[in-house]
GROMACS .gro file of C-alpha atoms in nm:
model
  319
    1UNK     CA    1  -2.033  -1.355   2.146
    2UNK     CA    2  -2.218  -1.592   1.924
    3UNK     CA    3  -2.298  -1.477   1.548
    4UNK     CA    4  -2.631  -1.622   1.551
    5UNK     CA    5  -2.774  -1.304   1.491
    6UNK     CA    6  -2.552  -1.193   1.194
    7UNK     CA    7  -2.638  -1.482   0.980
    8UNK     CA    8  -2.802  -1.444   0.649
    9UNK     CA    9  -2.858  -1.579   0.320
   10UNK     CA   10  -2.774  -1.338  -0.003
   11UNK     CA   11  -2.841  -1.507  -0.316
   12UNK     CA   12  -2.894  -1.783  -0.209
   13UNK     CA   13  -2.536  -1.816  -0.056
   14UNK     CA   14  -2.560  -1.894   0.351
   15UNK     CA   15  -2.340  -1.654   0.492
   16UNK     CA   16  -2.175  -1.661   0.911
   17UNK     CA   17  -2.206  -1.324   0.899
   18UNK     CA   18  -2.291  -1.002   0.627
   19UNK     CA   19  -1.951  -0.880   0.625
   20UNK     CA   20  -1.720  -0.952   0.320
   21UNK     CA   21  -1.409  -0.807   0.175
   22UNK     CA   22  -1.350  -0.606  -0.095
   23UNK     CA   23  -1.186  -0.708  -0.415
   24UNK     CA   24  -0.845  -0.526  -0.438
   25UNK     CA   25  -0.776  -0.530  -0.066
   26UNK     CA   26  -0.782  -0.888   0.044
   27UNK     CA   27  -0.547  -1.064  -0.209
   28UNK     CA   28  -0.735  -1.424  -0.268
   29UNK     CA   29  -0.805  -1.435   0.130
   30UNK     CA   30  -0.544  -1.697   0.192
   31UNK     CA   31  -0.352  -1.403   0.292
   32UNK     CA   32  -0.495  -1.307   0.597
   33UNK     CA   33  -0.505  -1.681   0.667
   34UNK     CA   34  -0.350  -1.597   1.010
   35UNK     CA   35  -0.520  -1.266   1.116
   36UNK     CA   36  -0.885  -1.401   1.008
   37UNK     CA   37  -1.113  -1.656   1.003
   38UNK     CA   38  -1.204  -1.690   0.700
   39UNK     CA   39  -1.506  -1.901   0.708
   40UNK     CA   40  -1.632  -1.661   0.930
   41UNK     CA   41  -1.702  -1.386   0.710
   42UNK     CA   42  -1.976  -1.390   0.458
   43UNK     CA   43  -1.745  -1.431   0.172
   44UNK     CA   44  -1.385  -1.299   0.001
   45UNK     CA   45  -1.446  -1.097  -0.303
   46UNK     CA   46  -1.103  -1.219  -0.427
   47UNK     CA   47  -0.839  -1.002  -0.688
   48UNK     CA   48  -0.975  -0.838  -0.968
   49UNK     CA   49  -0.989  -1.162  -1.253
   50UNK     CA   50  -0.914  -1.129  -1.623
   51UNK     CA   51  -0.889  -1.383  -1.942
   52UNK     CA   52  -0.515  -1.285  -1.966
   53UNK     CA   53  -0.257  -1.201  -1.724
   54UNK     CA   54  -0.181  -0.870  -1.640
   55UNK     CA   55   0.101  -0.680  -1.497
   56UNK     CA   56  -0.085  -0.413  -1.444
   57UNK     CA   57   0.058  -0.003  -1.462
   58UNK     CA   58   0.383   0.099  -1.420
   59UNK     CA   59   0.540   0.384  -1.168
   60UNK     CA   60   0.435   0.467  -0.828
   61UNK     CA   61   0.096   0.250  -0.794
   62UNK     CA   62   0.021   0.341  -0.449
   63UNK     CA   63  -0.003   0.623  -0.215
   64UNK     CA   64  -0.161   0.722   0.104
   65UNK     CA   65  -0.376   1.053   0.100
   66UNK     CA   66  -0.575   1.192   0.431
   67UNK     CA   67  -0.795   0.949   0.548
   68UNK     CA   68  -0.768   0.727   0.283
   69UNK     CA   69  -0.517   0.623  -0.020
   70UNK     CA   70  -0.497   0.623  -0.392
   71UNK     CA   71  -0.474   0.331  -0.604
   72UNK     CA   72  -0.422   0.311  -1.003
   73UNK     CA   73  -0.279  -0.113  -0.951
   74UNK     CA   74  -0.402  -0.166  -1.289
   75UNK     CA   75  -0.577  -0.505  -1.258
   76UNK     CA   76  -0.282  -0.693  -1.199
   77UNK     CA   77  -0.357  -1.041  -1.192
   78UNK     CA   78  -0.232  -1.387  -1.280
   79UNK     CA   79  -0.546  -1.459  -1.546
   80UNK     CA   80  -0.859  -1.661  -1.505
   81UNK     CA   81  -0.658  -2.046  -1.622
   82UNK     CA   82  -0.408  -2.003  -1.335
   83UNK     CA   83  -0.687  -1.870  -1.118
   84UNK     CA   84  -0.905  -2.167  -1.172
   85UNK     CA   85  -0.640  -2.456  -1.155
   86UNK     CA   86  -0.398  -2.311  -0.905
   87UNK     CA   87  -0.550  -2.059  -0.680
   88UNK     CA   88  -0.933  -2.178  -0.669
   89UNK     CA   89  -0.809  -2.538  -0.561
   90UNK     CA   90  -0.591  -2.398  -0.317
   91UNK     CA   91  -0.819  -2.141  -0.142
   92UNK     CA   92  -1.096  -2.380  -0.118
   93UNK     CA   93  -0.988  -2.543   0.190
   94UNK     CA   94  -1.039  -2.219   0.426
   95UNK     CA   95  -1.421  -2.278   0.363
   96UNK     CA   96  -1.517  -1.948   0.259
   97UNK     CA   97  -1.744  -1.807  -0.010
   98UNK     CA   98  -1.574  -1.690  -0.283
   99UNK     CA   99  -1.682  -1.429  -0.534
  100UNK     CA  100  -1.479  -1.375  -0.807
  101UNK     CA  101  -1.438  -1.002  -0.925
  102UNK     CA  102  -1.402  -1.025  -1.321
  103UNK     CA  103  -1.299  -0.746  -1.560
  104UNK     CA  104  -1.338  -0.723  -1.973
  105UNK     CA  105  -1.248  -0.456  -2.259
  106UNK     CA  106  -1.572  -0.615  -2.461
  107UNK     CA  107  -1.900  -0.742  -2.319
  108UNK     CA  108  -1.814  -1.041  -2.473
  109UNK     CA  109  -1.528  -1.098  -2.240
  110UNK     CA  110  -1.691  -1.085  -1.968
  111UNK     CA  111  -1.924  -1.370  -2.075
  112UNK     CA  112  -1.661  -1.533  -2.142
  113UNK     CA  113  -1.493  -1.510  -1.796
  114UNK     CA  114  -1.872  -1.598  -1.655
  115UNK     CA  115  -1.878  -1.911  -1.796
  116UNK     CA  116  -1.519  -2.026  -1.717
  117UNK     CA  117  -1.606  -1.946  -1.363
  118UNK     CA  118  -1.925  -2.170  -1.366
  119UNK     CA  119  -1.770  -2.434  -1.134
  120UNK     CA  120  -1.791  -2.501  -0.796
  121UNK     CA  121  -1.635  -2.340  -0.526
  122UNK     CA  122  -1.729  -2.038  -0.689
  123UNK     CA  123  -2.035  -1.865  -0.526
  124UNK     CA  124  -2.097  -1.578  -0.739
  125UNK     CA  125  -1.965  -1.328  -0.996
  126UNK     CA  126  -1.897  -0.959  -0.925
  127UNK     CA  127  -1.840  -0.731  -1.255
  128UNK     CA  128  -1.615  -0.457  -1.188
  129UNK     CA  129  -1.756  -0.226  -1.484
  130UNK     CA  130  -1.486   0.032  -1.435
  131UNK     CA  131  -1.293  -0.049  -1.742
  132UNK     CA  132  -1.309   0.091  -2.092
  133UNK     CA  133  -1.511  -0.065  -2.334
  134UNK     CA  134  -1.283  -0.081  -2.683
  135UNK     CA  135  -1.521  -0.135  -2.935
  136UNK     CA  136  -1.735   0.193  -2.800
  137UNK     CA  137  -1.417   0.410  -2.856
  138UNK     CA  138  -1.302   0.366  -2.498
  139UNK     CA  139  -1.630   0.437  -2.339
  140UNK     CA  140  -1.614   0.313  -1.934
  141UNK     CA  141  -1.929   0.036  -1.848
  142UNK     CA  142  -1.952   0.177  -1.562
  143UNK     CA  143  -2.071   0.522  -1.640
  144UNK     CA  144  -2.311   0.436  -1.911
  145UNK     CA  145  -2.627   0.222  -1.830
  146UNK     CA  146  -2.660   0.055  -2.132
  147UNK     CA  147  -2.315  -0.027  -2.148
  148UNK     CA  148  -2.340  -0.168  -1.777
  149UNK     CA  149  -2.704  -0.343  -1.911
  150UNK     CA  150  -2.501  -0.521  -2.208
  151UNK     CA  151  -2.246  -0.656  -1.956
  152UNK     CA  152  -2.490  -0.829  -1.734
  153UNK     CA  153  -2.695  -0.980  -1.993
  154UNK     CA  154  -2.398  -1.142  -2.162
  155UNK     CA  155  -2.254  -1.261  -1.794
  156UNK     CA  156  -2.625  -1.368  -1.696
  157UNK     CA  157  -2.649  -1.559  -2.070
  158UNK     CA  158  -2.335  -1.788  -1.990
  159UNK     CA  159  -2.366  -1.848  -1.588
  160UNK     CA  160  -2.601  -1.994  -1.364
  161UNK     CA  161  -2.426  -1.811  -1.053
  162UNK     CA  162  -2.553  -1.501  -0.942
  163UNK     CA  163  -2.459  -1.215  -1.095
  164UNK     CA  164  -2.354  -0.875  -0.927
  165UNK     CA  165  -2.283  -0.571  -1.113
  166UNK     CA  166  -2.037  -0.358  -0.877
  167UNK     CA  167  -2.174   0.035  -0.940
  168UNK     CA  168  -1.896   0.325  -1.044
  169UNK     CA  169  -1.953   0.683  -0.806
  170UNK     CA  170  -1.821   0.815  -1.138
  171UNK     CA  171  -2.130   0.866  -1.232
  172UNK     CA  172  -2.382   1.187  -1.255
  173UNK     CA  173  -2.714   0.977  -1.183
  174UNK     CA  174  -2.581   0.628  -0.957
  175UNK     CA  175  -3.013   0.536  -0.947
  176UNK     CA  176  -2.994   0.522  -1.294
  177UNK     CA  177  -2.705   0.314  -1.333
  178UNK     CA  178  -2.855   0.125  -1.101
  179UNK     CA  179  -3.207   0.052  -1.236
  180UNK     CA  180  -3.070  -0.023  -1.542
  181UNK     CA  181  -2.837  -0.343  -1.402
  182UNK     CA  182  -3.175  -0.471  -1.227
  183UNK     CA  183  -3.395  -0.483  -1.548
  184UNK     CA  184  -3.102  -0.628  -1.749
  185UNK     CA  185  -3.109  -0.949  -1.484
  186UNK     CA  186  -2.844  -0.839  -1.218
  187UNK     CA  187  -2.911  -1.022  -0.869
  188UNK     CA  188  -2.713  -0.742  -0.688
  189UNK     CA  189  -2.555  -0.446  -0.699
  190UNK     CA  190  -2.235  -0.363  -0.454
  191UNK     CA  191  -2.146   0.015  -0.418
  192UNK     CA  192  -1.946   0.241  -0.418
  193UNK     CA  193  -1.651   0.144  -0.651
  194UNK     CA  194  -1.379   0.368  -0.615
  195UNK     CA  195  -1.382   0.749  -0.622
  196UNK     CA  196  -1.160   0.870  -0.925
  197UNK     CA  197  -0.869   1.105  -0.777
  198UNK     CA  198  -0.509   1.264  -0.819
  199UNK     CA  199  -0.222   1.369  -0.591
  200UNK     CA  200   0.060   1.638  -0.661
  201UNK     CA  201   0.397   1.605  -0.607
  202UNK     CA  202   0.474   1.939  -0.506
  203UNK     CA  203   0.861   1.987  -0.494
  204UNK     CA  204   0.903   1.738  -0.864
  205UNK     CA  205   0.639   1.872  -1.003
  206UNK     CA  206   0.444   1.602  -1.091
  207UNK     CA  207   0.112   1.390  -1.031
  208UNK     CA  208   0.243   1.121  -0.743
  209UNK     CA  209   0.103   0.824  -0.934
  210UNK     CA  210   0.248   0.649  -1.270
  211UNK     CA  211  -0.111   0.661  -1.421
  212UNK     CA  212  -0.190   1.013  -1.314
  213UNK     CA  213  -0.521   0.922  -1.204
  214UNK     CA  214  -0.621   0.682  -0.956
  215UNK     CA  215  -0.889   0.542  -0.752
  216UNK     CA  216  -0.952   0.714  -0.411
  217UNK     CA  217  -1.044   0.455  -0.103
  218UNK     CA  218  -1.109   0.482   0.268
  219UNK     CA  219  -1.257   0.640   0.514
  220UNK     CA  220  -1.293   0.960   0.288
  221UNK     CA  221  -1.512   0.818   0.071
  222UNK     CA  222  -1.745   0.690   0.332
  223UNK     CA  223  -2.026   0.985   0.329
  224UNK     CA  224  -2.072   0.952  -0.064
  225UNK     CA  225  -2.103   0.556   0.004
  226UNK     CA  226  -2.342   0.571   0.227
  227UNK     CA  227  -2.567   0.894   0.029
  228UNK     CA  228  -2.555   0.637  -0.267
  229UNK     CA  229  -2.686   0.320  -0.101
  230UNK     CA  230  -2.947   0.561   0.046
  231UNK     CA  231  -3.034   0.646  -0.266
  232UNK     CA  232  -3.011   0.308  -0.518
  233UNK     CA  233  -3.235   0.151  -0.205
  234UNK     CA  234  -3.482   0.333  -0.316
  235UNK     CA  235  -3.501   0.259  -0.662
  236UNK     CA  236  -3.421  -0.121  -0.676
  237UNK     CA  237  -3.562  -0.407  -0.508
  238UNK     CA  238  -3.233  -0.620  -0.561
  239UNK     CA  239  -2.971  -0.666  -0.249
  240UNK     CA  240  -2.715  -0.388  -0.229
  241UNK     CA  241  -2.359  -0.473  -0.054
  242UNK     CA  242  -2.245  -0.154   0.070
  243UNK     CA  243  -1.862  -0.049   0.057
  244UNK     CA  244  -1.651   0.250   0.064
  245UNK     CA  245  -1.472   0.328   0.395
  246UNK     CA  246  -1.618   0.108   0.614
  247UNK     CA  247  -1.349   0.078   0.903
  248UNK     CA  248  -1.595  -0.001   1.193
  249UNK     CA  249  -1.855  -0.197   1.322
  250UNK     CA  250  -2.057   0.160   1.340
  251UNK     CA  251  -1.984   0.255   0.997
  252UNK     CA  252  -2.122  -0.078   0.869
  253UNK     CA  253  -2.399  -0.060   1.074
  254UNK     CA  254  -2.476   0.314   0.879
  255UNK     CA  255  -2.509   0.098   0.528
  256UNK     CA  256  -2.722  -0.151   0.717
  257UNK     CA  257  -2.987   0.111   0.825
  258UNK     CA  258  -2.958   0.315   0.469
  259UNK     CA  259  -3.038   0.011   0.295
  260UNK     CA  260  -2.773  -0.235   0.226
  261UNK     CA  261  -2.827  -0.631   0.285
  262UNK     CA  262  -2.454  -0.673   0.322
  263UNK     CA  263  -2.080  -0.516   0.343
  264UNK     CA  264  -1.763  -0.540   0.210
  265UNK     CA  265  -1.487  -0.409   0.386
  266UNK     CA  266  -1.162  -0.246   0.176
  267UNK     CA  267  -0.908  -0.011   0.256
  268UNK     CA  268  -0.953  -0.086   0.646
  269UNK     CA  269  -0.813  -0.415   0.591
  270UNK     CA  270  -0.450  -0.265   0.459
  271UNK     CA  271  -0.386  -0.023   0.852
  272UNK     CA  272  -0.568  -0.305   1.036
  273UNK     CA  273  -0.565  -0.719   0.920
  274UNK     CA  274  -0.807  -0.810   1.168
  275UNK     CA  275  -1.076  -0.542   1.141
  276UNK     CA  276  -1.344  -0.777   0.959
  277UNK     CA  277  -1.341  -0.971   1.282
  278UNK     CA  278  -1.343  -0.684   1.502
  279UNK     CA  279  -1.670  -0.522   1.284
  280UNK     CA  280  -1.819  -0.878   1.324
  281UNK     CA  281  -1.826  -0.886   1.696
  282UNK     CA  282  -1.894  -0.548   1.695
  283UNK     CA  283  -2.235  -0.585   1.510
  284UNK     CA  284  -2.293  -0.845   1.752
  285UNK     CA  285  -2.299  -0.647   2.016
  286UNK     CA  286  -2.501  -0.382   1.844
  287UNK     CA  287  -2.807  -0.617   1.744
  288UNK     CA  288  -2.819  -0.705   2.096
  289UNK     CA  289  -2.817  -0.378   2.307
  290UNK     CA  290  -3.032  -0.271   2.065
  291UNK     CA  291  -3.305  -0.588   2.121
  292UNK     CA  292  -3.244  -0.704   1.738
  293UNK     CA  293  -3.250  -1.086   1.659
  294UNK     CA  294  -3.091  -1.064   1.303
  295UNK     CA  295  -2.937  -0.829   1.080
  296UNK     CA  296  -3.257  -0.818   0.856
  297UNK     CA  297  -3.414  -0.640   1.162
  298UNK     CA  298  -3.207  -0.296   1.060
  299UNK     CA  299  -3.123  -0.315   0.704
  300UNK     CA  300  -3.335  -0.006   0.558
  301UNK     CA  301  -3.449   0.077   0.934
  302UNK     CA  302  -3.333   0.463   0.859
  303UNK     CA  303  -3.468   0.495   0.476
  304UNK     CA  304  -3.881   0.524   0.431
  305UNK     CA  305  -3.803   0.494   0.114
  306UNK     CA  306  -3.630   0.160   0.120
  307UNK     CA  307  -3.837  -0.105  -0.158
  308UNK     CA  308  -3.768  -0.389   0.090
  309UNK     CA  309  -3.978  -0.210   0.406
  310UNK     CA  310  -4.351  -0.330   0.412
  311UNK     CA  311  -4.629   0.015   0.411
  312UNK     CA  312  -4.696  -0.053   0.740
  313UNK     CA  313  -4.297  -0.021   0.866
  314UNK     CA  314  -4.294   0.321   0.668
  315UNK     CA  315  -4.564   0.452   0.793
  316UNK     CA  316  -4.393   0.389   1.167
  317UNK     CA  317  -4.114   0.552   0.992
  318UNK     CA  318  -4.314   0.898   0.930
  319UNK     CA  319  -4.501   0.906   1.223
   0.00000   0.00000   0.00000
């Protein structure tokens, strides 16, 4: 089935189809090289990027919970210099947007990263804000709006790509958050990060991961994903890419009607390396037995209070 209907433009950035991957669970796409095409999807959110290298946490970094799986990896990453002359050159041939998840201890970091990544083949910046600010005493960005705010303006200050801030659940109010990445200059915000969790190891003892904590994925997650696009799509009039157990062409299609202008799929990808393809064709066949032309047709479609719907469309809504 043709993908006419699932093109779109985000930021400026022409896109096959509105279905990315999440950063974290597609490596630097070149590893799915043979279960994917790559330039079919509307872009690779590629491995968690920092100035330095990282090895990230030690002990048990992994492990599966029901309906979904824990994660405390640590950012573990080869650095931004190797990034940019080995892996950037390298992916670049698979034709596929690439949007470079970056992560600082300092605002200033994270400007810096932005304007090392000003090059081509990069098609936009996505600042993972779950990470402990040091000179604020430890403080996460993520869970404190001007925190967040002060990250965007310094990434906005040194790039001219577009800038999306990716929103922590770890949050009490997610619409503030939220509003306060749009007035500070964000393009986009992609939610939900993920949910902060523990397992028990029952006969040592013991939490299960090295770090104690970790972040929960998958399909879990999914109902608090979708409540919080709902809900940031009605306070902000940027795009939203929706995430956070997506493992189905039906389960994207619930972040397209709450509000969301694109997804990103995770977890999904680790039980099935295909899946992206499989939602893509699957969204296909929705728009058309449902008489839609494009995927702007249903984004919002189930939320009066979506910013992007025209009075008269939420009026049809009420009535």
């Amino acid at each position: 089935m043709s993908d006419e209907r699932l093109q779109t433009n985000l930021l400026g950035i022409a896109m096959k189809t509105p279905v990315l991957t999440a950063s974290g669970t597609f490596g630097f796409g070149e590893e799915f090289k043979d279960f994917v095409d790559l330039s079919r999807l509307g872009g690779v959110m590629v491995k968690g990027t920092t100035l330095l290298p990282r090895r990230g946490n030690d002990g048990v970094r992994i492990t599966e919970t029901s309906e979904g799986m824990l994660n405390c990896i640590g950012l573990e990453n080869p650095g931004v210099e190797h990034f940019l002359e080995e892996t950037l050159p390298r992916i670049q041939q698979y034709g596929m947007n690439v949007i470079v998840n970056i992560s600082g201890s300092t605002a200033e970091e994270y400007g810096k990263l932005a304007e090392l990544l000003d090059v081509p083949g990069v098609a936009a910046i996505e600042l993972n804000v779950s990470c402990p600010n040091v000179k604020e005493g430890g403080i996460v960005f993520g869970t404190d709006p001007e925190a967040a705010a002060a990250v965007v303006c310094e990434a906005k200050a040194h790039t001219k790509k577009p800038v999306i801030l990716k929103l922590s659940p770890n949050v009490t109010d997610i619409v503030a958050m939220a509003r306060a990445v749009e007035a500070a200059g964000a393009d986009a915000v992609s939610l939900i990060n993920t949910l902060l969790g523990m397992e028990i190891d029952i006969n040592r003892f013991r939490p299960v991961l090295g770090n104690i904590t970790g972040g929960l994925s998958g399909p879990c997650v999914k109902p608090v994903a979708v409540r919080m696009v709902w809900q940031v799509a009605q306070a902000v009039r940027i795009p939203i890419i929706g995430m956070g157990g997506i493992a189905s062409a039906e389960d994207a299609v619930e972040f397209f009607l709450a509000g969301a202008s694109a997804v990103a799929v995770g977890t999904a990808n680790f039980t099935d390396p295909e899946i992206t393809m499989k939602i893509c064709d699957g969204l296909a066949a929705y728009l058309a037995e449902h008489g839609f032309s494009s995927i702007e047709e249903i984004v919002g479609k189930a939320n009066p209070g979506y910013l992007g719907f025209s009075a008269a469309q939420k009026d049809v809504q009420k009535g």
